[in-house]
Amino acid sequence: MTFDADLWAEYNRSQASRSGVRPLLATALEHAGPGAGRVALDLGAGAGIETAALLDAGWSVYAYDADETALAGLRDRLGGARSSRLTTVAADLESAPALPDADLVYSGYTLSWLAPSAFGTVWRAMRLSLREGGVVAVNIFGNRDEWASRPELTCLTETEARALFDGLEILHWSASTFEGESYMGLKRWHLIECVARQ
Ligand SMILES: C[S@@+](CC[C@H](N)C(=O)[O-])C[C@H]1O[C@@H](n2cnc3c(N)ncnc32)[C@H](O)[C@@H]1O
């Protein structure tokens, strides 16, 4: 969908004080191994809670987001040694920025916000950036999500989502439907999560 700068700046400000990393990142880190000397991408990094956890685990991190204010806030919150391993990239993923080679590609609660017309190009770039043995960890809204009827979002059937990982070793797969909170209130979620190895 067209990037809504005000909406995301407000959302990301609200996330800056979140305690605890997303469980998907924790699962990815268990499979990806030590970060020292290795490169991770956080696509749609937002407030950067997961980016900070990756830096704490020793990774060099490229944090991408179209919300420059969130990336600036992240750099402000991080001090010295950690930020020396951080590269922030203010870019709209729909414009298909080149992605560096990486050992871990993480994207939490972001890919569904890309337009269906842009999603395939971004996904191909993500797969190309993965080094041999590298791990990709993402979540995406499924076709039974309450927001699946919004044409500007990318919501996939479980079969379509599974096909994204063809040729990769699936390390973790979960597809769940539940009522739960979102930034825009209570909604029906259909959330598909996958961690896979190249
Ligand atoms: C729901 S938030 C998730 C942020 C973070 N990963 C988390 O788990 O809290 C989605 C993020 O994607 C970013 N975003 C949305 N559309 C984008 C686009 N087209 N290009 C780059 N970033 C985008 C937003 O600015 C926001 O930070």
Coordinates of C-alpha atoms and ligand atoms in Angstrom, one line a residue:
M1 CA 0.0 0.0 0.0
T2 CA 1.1 3.6 -0.4
F3 CA 3.3 4.4 2.5
D4 CA 1.4 6.3 5.1
A5 CA 4.1 8.3 6.9
D6 CA 2.0 9.8 9.7
L7 CA 0.4 6.5 10.6
W8 CA 3.7 4.6 10.8
A9 CA 5.5 7.3 12.7
E10 CA 2.7 7.3 15.3
Y11 CA 2.8 3.5 15.4
N12 CA 6.5 3.3 15.7
R13 CA 6.6 5.9 18.5
S14 CA 4.1 3.7 20.4
Q15 CA 6.4 0.7 19.9
A16 CA 9.6 2.3 21.1
S17 CA 8.9 1.4 24.8
R18 CA 7.8 -2.2 24.0
S19 CA 9.5 -4.6 26.3
G20 CA 10.6 -7.9 24.9
V21 CA 11.3 -8.9 21.3
R22 CA 8.9 -10.6 19.0
P23 CA 8.8 -14.4 19.5
L24 CA 9.5 -14.8 15.8
L25 CA 12.9 -13.1 16.2
A26 CA 13.7 -15.3 19.2
T27 CA 13.0 -18.4 17.2
A28 CA 15.1 -17.1 14.3
L29 CA 18.0 -16.4 16.6
E30 CA 17.9 -20.0 18.0
H31 CA 18.3 -21.3 14.4
A32 CA 20.7 -18.7 13.0
G33 CA 23.5 -19.2 15.5
P34 CA 26.0 -16.6 16.6
G35 CA 25.9 -13.2 15.1
A36 CA 29.5 -12.1 15.5
G37 CA 31.0 -11.3 12.1
R38 CA 27.7 -12.0 10.3
V39 CA 25.1 -9.8 8.7
A40 CA 21.4 -9.5 9.4
L41 CA 18.7 -7.5 7.7
D42 CA 15.6 -6.2 9.5
L43 CA 13.1 -5.2 6.9
G44 CA 10.5 -2.8 8.3
A45 CA 12.5 -2.4 11.4
G46 CA 10.1 0.2 12.9
A47 CA 11.1 1.3 16.4
G48 CA 14.0 -1.2 16.2
I49 CA 13.4 -3.4 19.2
E50 CA 14.4 -6.4 17.1
T51 CA 17.3 -4.5 15.5
A52 CA 18.6 -3.7 18.9
A53 CA 18.3 -7.4 20.0
L54 CA 20.2 -8.4 16.8
L55 CA 23.0 -5.9 17.7
D56 CA 23.1 -7.3 21.2
A57 CA 23.5 -10.8 19.8
G58 CA 26.6 -9.5 17.9
W59 CA 25.1 -9.1 14.4
S60 CA 25.9 -6.3 12.0
V61 CA 22.5 -5.1 11.1
Y62 CA 21.0 -3.3 8.1
A63 CA 17.7 -1.8 9.3
Y64 CA 15.3 -0.8 6.5
D65 CA 12.2 1.3 7.0
A66 CA 10.4 4.0 5.1
D67 CA 9.8 5.8 8.4
E68 CA 12.9 8.0 8.8
T69 CA 11.7 9.2 12.1
A70 CA 11.7 5.7 13.6
L71 CA 15.2 5.1 12.3
A72 CA 16.4 8.4 13.7
G73 CA 14.8 7.5 17.1
L74 CA 16.6 4.1 17.0
R75 CA 20.0 5.7 16.4
D76 CA 19.4 8.1 19.2
R77 CA 18.5 5.3 21.7
L78 CA 21.4 3.2 20.8
G79 CA 24.8 4.1 22.2
G80 CA 28.4 3.8 20.9
A81 CA 29.5 0.2 20.3
R82 CA 26.2 -1.2 19.2
S83 CA 25.5 1.5 16.6
S84 CA 28.9 1.0 15.0
R85 CA 27.4 -2.2 13.6
L86 CA 24.2 -0.6 12.5
T87 CA 23.3 0.7 9.1
T88 CA 19.9 2.3 8.8
V89 CA 18.4 2.6 5.3
A90 CA 15.4 4.9 4.9
A91 CA 13.8 3.4 1.9
D92 CA 10.4 2.3 0.6
L93 CA 10.7 -1.4 0.1
E94 CA 8.2 -1.1 -2.7
S95 CA 10.8 0.7 -4.7
A96 CA 12.9 -2.5 -4.5
P97 CA 16.1 -1.2 -2.9
A98 CA 19.1 -3.5 -3.5
L99 CA 19.7 -5.7 -0.4
P100 CA 23.1 -6.7 0.8
D101 CA 24.1 -10.4 1.2
A102 CA 23.0 -11.6 4.6
D103 CA 23.1 -14.5 6.9
L104 CA 19.7 -13.6 8.5
V105 CA 16.8 -11.9 6.9
Y106 CA 14.1 -10.9 9.3
S107 CA 10.9 -9.1 8.6
G108 CA 8.2 -8.8 11.2
Y109 CA 4.6 -7.6 10.6
T110 CA 5.8 -5.7 7.5
L111 CA 5.5 -7.7 4.3
S112 CA 1.7 -7.7 4.3
W113 CA 1.8 -3.9 4.1
L114 CA 3.4 -4.1 0.7
A115 CA 1.1 -3.9 -2.3
P116 CA 0.5 -7.2 -4.0
S117 CA 2.1 -5.7 -7.2
A118 CA 5.4 -5.1 -5.3
F119 CA 5.5 -8.1 -3.0
G120 CA 7.0 -10.5 -5.5
T121 CA 9.9 -8.3 -6.4
V122 CA 10.7 -7.7 -2.7
W123 CA 10.5 -11.4 -1.9
R124 CA 12.9 -12.3 -4.8
A125 CA 15.4 -9.7 -3.5
M126 CA 15.1 -11.2 0.0
R127 CA 15.8 -14.7 -1.3
L128 CA 18.7 -13.5 -3.5
S129 CA 20.3 -11.7 -0.5
L130 CA 20.3 -14.9 1.6
R131 CA 23.8 -16.5 1.8
E132 CA 24.1 -20.3 1.7
G133 CA 23.1 -21.6 5.2
G134 CA 21.4 -18.3 5.9
V135 CA 18.1 -18.0 7.7
V136 CA 14.9 -16.1 6.7
A137 CA 12.2 -15.4 9.3
V138 CA 9.0 -13.6 8.3
N139 CA 5.4 -13.3 9.2
I140 CA 2.5 -12.4 6.8
F141 CA -1.2 -12.1 7.1
G142 CA -3.2 -15.0 5.7
N143 CA -6.3 -14.9 3.5
R144 CA -8.6 -15.4 6.5
D145 CA -7.3 -12.3 8.3
E146 CA -9.9 -9.6 8.9
W147 CA -7.9 -7.3 6.7
A148 CA -7.5 -9.7 3.8
S149 CA -10.3 -7.9 1.8
R150 CA -8.1 -4.8 1.7
P151 CA -6.7 -4.8 -1.9
E152 CA -3.7 -2.6 -0.9
L153 CA -2.4 -5.4 1.4
T154 CA -0.7 -8.7 0.6
C155 CA -2.5 -11.5 2.3
L156 CA -1.8 -15.1 1.2
T157 CA -3.3 -18.5 1.5
E158 CA -1.3 -20.9 3.5
T159 CA -0.5 -22.7 0.2
E160 CA 0.8 -19.5 -1.4
A161 CA 2.8 -18.7 1.6
R162 CA 4.4 -22.1 1.7
A163 CA 5.4 -21.8 -1.9
L164 CA 7.5 -18.8 -1.0
F165 CA 9.9 -21.1 0.7
D166 CA 10.3 -23.7 -2.1
G167 CA 13.9 -25.0 -2.1
L168 CA 14.5 -23.9 1.5
E169 CA 14.6 -26.1 4.6
I170 CA 11.6 -25.2 6.8
L171 CA 12.7 -24.9 10.4
H172 CA 9.6 -23.4 11.9
W173 CA 6.1 -23.0 10.5
S174 CA 3.0 -21.7 12.2
A175 CA -0.4 -20.6 10.8
S176 CA -2.9 -19.5 13.4
T177 CA -6.2 -17.7 13.6
F178 CA -7.2 -15.8 16.7
E179 CA -8.9 -12.7 18.0
G180 CA -6.4 -10.3 19.2
E181 CA -5.3 -6.7 19.6
S182 CA -3.8 -4.7 16.8
Y183 CA -2.8 -1.1 16.8
M184 CA -6.2 -0.4 15.2
G185 CA -8.1 -2.3 17.8
L186 CA -9.3 -5.9 18.3
K187 CA -9.4 -7.9 15.1
R188 CA -9.4 -11.4 13.7
W189 CA -5.9 -12.4 12.9
H190 CA -4.7 -15.1 10.5
L191 CA -1.0 -15.0 10.9
I192 CA 1.5 -17.2 9.0
E193 CA 5.0 -17.3 10.4
C194 CA 8.0 -19.2 8.9
V195 CA 11.7 -19.6 9.7
A196 CA 13.6 -21.3 6.9
R197 CA 17.2 -22.0 5.9
Q198 CA 18.9 -21.5 2.5
Ligands
LIG1 C1 3.6 -3.1 11.8 S1 5.1 -2.2 11.7 C2 6.3 -3.5 12.2 C3 7.5 -2.8 12.8 C4 8.5 -3.8 13.5 N1 9.0 -4.8 12.6 C5 7.7 -4.5 14.6 O1 7.6 -5.7 14.7 O2 7.2 -3.7 15.5 C6 5.4 -2.1 10.0 C7 6.7 -1.3 9.6 O3 6.9 -1.4 8.2 C8 7.2 -0.1 7.8 N2 6.7 0.0 6.4 C9 5.4 -0.1 6.0 N3 5.4 0.0 4.6 C10 6.7 0.1 4.2 C11 7.3 0.2 2.9 N4 6.6 0.2 1.8 N5 8.7 0.3 2.9 C12 9.4 0.3 4.0 N6 8.9 0.2 5.3 C13 7.5 0.1 5.3 C14 6.5 0.9 8.7 O4 7.1 2.1 8.8 C15 6.6 0.1 10.0 O5 7.8 0.5 10.7

